[in-house]
GROMACS .gro file of C-alpha atoms in nm:
model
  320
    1UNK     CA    1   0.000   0.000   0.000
    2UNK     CA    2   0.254   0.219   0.085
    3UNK     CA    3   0.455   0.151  -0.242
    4UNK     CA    4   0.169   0.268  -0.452
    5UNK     CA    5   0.137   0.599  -0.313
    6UNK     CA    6   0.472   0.655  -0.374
    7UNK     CA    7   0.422   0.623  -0.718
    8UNK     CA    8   0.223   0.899  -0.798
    9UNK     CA    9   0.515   1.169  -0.614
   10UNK     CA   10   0.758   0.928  -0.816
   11UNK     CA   11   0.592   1.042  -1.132
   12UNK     CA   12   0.524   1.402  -1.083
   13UNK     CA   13   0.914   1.464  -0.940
   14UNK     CA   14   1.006   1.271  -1.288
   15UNK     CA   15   0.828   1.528  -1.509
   16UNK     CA   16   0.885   1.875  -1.277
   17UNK     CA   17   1.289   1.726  -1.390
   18UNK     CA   18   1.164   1.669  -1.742
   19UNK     CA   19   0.986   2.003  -1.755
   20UNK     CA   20   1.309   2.233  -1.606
   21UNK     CA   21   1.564   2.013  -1.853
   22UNK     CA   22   1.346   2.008  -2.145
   23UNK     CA   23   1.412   2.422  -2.153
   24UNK     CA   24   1.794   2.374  -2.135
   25UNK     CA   25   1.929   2.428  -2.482
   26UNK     CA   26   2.117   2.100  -2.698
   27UNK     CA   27   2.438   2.159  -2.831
   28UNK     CA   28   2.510   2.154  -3.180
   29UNK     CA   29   2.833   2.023  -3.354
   30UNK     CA   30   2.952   2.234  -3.642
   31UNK     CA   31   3.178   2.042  -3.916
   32UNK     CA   32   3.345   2.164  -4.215
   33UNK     CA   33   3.191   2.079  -4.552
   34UNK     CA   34   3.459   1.895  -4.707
   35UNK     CA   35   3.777   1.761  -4.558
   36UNK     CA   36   4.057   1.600  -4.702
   37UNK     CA   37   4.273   1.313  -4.619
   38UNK     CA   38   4.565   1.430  -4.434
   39UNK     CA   39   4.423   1.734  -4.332
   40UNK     CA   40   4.331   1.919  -4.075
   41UNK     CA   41   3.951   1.973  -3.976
   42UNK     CA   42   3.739   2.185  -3.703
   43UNK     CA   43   3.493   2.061  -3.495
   44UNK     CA   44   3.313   2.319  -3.323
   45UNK     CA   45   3.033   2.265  -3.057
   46UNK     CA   46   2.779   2.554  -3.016
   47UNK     CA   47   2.472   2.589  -2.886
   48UNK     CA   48   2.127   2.713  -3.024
   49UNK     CA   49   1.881   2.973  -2.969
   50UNK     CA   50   1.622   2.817  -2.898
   51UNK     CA   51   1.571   2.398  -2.972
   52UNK     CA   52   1.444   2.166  -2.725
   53UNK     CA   53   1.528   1.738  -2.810
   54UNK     CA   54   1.456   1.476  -2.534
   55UNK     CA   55   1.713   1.378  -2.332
   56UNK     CA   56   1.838   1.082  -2.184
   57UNK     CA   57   1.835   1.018  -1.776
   58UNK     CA   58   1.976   0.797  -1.603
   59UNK     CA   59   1.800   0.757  -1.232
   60UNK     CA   60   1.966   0.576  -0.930
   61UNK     CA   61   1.830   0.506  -0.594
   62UNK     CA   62   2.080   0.625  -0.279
   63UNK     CA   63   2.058   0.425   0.025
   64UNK     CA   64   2.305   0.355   0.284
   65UNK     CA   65   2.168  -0.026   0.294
   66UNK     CA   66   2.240  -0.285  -0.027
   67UNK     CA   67   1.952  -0.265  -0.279
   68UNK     CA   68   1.930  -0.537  -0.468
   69UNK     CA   69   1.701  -0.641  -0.777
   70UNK     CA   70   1.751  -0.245  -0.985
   71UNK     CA   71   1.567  -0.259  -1.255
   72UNK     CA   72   1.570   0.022  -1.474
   73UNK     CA   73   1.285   0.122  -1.723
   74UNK     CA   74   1.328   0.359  -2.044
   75UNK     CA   75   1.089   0.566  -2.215
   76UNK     CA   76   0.828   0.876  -2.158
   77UNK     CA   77   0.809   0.766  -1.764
   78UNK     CA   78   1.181   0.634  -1.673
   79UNK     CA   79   1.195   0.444  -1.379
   80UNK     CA   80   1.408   0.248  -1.181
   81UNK     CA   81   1.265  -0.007  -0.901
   82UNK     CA   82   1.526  -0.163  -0.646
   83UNK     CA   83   1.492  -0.457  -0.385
   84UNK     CA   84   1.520  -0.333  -0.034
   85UNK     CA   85   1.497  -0.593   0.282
   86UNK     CA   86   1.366  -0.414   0.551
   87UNK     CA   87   1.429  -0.456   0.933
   88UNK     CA   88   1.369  -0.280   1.227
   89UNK     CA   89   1.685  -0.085   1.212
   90UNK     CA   90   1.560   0.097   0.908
   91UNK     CA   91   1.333   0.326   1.092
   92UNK     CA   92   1.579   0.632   1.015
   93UNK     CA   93   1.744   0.528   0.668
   94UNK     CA   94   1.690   0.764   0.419
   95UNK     CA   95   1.650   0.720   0.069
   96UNK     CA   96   1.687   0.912  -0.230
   97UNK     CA   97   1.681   0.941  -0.609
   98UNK     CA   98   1.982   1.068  -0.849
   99UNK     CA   99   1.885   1.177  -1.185
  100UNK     CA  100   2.153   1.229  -1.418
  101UNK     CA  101   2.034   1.393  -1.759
  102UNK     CA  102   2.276   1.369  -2.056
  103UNK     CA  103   2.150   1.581  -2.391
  104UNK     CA  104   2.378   1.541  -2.680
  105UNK     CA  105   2.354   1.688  -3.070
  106UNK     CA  106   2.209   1.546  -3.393
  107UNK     CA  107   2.462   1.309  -3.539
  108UNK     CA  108   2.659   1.513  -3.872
  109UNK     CA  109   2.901   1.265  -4.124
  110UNK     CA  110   3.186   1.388  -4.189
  111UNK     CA  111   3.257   1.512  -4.555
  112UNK     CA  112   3.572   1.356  -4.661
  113UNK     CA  113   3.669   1.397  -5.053
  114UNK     CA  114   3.931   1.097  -5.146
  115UNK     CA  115   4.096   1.092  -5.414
  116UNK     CA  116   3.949   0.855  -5.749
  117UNK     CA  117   4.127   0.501  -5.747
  118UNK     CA  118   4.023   0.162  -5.951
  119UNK     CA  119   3.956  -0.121  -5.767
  120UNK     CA  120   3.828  -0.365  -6.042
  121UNK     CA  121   3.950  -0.227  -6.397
  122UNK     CA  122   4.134  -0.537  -6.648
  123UNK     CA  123   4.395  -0.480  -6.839
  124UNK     CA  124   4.296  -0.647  -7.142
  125UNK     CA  125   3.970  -0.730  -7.260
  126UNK     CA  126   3.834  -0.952  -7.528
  127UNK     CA  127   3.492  -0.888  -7.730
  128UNK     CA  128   3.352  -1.059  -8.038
  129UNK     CA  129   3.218  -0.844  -8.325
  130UNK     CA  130   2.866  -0.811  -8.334
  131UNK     CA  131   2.819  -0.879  -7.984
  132UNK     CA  132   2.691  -0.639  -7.654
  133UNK     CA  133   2.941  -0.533  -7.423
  134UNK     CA  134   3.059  -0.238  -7.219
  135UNK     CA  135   3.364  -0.142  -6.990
  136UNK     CA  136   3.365  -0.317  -6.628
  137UNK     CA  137   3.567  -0.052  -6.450
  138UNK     CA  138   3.482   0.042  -6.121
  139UNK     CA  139   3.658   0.305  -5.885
  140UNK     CA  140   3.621   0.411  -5.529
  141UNK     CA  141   3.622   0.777  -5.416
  142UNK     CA  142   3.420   1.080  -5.270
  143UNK     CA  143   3.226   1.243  -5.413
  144UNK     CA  144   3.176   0.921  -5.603
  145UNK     CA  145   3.387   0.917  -5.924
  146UNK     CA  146   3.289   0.904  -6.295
  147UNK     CA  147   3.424   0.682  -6.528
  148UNK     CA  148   3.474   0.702  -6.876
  149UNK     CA  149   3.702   0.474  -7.128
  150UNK     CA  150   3.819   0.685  -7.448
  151UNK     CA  151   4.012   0.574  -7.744
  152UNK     CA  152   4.000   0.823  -8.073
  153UNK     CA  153   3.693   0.996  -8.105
  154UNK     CA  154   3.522   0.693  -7.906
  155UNK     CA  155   3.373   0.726  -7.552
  156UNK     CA  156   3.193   0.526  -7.365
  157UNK     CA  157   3.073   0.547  -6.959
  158UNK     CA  158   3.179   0.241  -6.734
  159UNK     CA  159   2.877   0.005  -6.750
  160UNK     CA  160   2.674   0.140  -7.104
  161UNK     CA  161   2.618  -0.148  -7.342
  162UNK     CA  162   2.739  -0.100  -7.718
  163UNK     CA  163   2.803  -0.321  -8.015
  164UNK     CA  164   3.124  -0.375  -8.055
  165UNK     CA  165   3.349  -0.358  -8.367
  166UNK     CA  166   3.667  -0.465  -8.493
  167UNK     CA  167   3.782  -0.111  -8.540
  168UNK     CA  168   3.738  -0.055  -8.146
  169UNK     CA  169   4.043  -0.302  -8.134
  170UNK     CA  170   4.350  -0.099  -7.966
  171UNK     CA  171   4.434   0.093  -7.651
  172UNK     CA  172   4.157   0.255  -7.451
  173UNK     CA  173   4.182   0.527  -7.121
  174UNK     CA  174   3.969   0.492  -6.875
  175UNK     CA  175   3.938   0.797  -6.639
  176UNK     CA  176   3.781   0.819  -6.315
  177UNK     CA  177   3.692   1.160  -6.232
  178UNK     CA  178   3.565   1.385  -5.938
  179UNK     CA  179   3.781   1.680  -5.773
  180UNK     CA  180   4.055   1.458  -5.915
  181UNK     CA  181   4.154   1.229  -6.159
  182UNK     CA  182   4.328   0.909  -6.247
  183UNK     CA  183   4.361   0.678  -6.551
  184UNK     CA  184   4.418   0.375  -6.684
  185UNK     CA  185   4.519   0.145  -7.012
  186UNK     CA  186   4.294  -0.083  -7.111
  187UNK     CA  187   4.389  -0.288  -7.404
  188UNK     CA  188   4.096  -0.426  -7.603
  189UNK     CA  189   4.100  -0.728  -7.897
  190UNK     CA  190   3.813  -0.750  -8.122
  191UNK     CA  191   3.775  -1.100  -8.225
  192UNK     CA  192   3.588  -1.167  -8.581
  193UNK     CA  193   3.536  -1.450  -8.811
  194UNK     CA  194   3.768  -1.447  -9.185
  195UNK     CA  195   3.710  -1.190  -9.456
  196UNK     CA  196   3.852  -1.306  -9.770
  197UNK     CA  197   3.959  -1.000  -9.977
  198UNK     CA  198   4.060  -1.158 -10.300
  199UNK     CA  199   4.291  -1.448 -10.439
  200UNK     CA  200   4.631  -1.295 -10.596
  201UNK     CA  201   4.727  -1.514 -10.934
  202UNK     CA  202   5.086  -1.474 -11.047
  203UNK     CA  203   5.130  -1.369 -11.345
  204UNK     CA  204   4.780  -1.366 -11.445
  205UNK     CA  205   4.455  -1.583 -11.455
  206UNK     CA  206   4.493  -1.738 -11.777
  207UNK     CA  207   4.853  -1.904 -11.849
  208UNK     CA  208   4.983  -2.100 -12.115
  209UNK     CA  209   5.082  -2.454 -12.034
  210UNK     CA  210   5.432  -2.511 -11.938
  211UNK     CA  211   5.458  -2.140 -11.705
  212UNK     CA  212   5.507  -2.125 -11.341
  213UNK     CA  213   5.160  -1.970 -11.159
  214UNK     CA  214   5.128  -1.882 -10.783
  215UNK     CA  215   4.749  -1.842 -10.603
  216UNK     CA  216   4.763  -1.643 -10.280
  217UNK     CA  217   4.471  -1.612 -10.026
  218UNK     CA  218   4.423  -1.258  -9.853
  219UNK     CA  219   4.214  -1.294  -9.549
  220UNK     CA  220   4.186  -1.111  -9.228
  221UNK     CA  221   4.017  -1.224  -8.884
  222UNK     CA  222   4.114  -1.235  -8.528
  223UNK     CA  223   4.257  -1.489  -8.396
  224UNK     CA  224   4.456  -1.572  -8.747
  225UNK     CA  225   4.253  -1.792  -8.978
  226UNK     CA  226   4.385  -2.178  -9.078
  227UNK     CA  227   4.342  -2.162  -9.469
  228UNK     CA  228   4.271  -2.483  -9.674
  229UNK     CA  229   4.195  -2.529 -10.075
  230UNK     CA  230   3.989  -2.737 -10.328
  231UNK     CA  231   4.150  -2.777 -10.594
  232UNK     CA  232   4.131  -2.902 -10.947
  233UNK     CA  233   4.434  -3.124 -10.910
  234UNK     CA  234   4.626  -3.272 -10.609
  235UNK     CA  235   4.981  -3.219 -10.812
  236UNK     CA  236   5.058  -2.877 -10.622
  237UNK     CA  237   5.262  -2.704 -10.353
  238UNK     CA  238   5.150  -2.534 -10.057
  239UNK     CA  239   5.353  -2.286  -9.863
  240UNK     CA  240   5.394  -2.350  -9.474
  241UNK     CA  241   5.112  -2.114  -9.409
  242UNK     CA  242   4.860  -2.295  -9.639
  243UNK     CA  243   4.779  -1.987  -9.831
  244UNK     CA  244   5.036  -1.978 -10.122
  245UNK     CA  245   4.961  -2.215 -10.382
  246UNK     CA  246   5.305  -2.265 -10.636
  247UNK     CA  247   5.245  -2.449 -10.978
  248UNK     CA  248   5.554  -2.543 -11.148
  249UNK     CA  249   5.521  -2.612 -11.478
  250UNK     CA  250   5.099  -2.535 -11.567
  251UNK     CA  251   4.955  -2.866 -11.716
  252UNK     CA  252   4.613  -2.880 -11.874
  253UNK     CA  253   4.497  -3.095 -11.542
  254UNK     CA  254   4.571  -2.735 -11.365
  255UNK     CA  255   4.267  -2.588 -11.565
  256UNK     CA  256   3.960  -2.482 -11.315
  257UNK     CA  257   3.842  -2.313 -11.027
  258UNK     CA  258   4.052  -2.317 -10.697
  259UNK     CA  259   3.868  -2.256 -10.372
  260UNK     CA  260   3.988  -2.076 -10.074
  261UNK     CA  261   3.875  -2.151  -9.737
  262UNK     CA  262   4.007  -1.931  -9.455
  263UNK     CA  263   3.843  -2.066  -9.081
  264UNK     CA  264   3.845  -1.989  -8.759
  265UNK     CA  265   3.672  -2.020  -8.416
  266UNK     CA  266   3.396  -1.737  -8.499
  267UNK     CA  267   3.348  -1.866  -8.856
  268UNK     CA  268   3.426  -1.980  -9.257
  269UNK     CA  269   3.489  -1.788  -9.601
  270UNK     CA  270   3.539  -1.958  -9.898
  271UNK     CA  271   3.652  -1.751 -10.216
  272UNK     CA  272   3.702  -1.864 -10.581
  273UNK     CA  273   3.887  -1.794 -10.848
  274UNK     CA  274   3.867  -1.988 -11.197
  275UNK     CA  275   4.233  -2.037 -11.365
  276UNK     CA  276   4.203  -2.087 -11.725
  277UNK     CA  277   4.515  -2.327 -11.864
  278UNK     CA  278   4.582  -2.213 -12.288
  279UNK     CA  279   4.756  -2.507 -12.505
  280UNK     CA  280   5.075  -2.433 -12.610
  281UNK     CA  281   5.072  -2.296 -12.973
  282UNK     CA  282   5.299  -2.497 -13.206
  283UNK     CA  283   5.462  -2.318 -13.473
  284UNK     CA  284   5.493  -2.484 -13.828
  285UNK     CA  285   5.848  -2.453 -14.033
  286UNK     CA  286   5.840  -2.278 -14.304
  287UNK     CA  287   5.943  -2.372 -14.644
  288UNK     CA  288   6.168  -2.165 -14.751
  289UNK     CA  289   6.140  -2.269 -15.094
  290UNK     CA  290   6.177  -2.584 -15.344
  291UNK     CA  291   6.397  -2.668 -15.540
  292UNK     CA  292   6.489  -2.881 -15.836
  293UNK     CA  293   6.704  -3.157 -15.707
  294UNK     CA  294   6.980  -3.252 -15.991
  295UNK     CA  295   7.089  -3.645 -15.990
  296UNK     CA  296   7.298  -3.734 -15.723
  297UNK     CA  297   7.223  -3.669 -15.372
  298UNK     CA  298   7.579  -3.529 -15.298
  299UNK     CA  299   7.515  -3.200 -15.548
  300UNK     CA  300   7.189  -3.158 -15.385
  301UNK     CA  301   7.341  -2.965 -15.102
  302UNK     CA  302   7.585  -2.793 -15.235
  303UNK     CA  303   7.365  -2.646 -15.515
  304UNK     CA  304   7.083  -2.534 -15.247
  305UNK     CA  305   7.330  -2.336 -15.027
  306UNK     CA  306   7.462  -2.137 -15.349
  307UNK     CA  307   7.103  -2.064 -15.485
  308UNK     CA  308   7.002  -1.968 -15.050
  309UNK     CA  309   7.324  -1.737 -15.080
  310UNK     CA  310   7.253  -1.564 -15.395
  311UNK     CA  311   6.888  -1.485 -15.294
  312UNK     CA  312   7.064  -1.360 -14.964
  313UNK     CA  313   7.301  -1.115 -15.133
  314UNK     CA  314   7.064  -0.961 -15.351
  315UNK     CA  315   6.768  -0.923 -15.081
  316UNK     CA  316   7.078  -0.702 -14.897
  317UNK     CA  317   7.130  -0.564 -15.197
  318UNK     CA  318   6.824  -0.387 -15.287
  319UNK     CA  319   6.721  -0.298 -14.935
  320UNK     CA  320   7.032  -0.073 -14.903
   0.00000   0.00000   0.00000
């Protein structure tokens, strides 16, 4: 019975405390803006004109005996209740309540600008042409860095898609920006399938039989392309490389179209070019005239060589 009336002066002492604290002013800490690493910064601690926050207590019971059992209760009515075992020597014990009352400011971050750096950037990337990809190059700092990846007249922000192609190949720089700035190489390979350009023929496409003819493939992808033929004949030779043909000595068999086929990982060409093998043209001797054999083979010759040297001497003759 007792301990319930004291409730009530418990509760009105609590909030005459509340009422005189909740007038006392809360201090306010003051920060710079911005601050650097390295630095040096102020903290200042001021207080307002006129602001009012709640404020922690902390209560605790005073008596000269042991109290046991404290239990302490938070919110709009703190409290704390305590054990006491009473005897007959406690008729002049006194007892009393400690508030303690702590205010403190609203919490401020400090503004710290750091400097730009990469934490996951590659060196060297690899895309295939025709295909979605963009630049994975993140980078730590504050305010919180851009990052852009430039090569030529190219740009491109860290994370946008684009389609890539094979003339993005080379050396990109990727800069991470705020009050600073840092960079970095990043080297990128296009990969693509073959492009055949055209077959080369040495001296020409059309030969006469018995010349020498060389067939060479020009094709470009990335990686390198293997390069294989089909052929008209099997009688050839191949360069180490696979994409020189040499013919020694054209035959008729050599007459047709020869195929090119340049391959790699991302894809096939083929390219052909039709060699056309002409017969060699056999000249007939000419007569250079006939004449009248006399009897007896041995005055045969000796009579045509005077009558071939008299027709000789008088051709000179009236041409000069």
């Amino acid at each position: 019975m007792e301990v319930s009336c004291l409730w009530p002066l418990i509760i009105i002492s609590i909030l005459r405390i509340c009422r005189i604290h909740a007038l006392l002013p809360i201090p306010i800490v003051g920060l710079e803006d911005r601050t650097k690493t390295s630095n040096e910064t102020k903290v200042t601690c001021m207080l307002p004109a006129s602001e009012c926050q709640c404020m922690e207590v902390e209560l605790k019971i005073i008596a000269k005996e042991n109290l046991t059992n404290c239990v302490s209760h938070t919110g709009n009515l703190p409290n704390v209740t305590c054990t006491l075992d009473v005897t007959k020597d406690m008729r002049e014990v006194e007892v009393s309540c400690e508030a303690h009352f702590r205010t403190k400011s609203k919490p401020q971050r400090l503004n710290i600008q750091t400097e730009p750096e990469f934490t996951d950037c590659p060196d060297k990337v690899v895309w295939i042409e025709g295909e979605e990809n963009s630049f994975h190059c993140k980078a730590t700092g504050h305010p919180p860095p851009t990052v852009t990846c430039v090569k030529d007249s190219m740009a491109f922000m860290e994370g946008e898609t684009f389609t890539a192609f094979s003339n993005m190949s080379g050396e990109f720089y990727c800069r991470a920006t705020n009050f600073d700035m840092v960079s970095k190489r990043v080297t990128v390979s296009v990969q693509y399938e073959p492009r055949i350009s055209l077959i080369i023929v040495q001296p020409a496409a059309s030969v006469a039989e018995g010349e020498n003819l060389t067939l060479i493939c020009e094709a470009d992808a990335v990686p390198p392309p293997s390069y294989s033929w089909h052929t008209p004949t099997a009688q050839l030779q191949y360069e180490q490389d696979n994409r020189t043909i040499q013919i020694k000595d054209v035959k008729r068999a050599h007459d047709g179209f020869y195929v090119c086929i340049a391959q790699n990982k991302h894809g096939i060409q083929m390219l052909k070019q039709k060699i056309v093998v002409n017969e060699m043209e056999i000249v007939p001797e000419t007569d250079l005239g006939k004449v009248s054999k006399p009897s007896g083979a041995e005055k045969t010759r000796p009579e045509y060589f005077g009558l071939l040297a008299v027709l000789t001497y008088t051709s000179v003759y009236y041409l000069f």
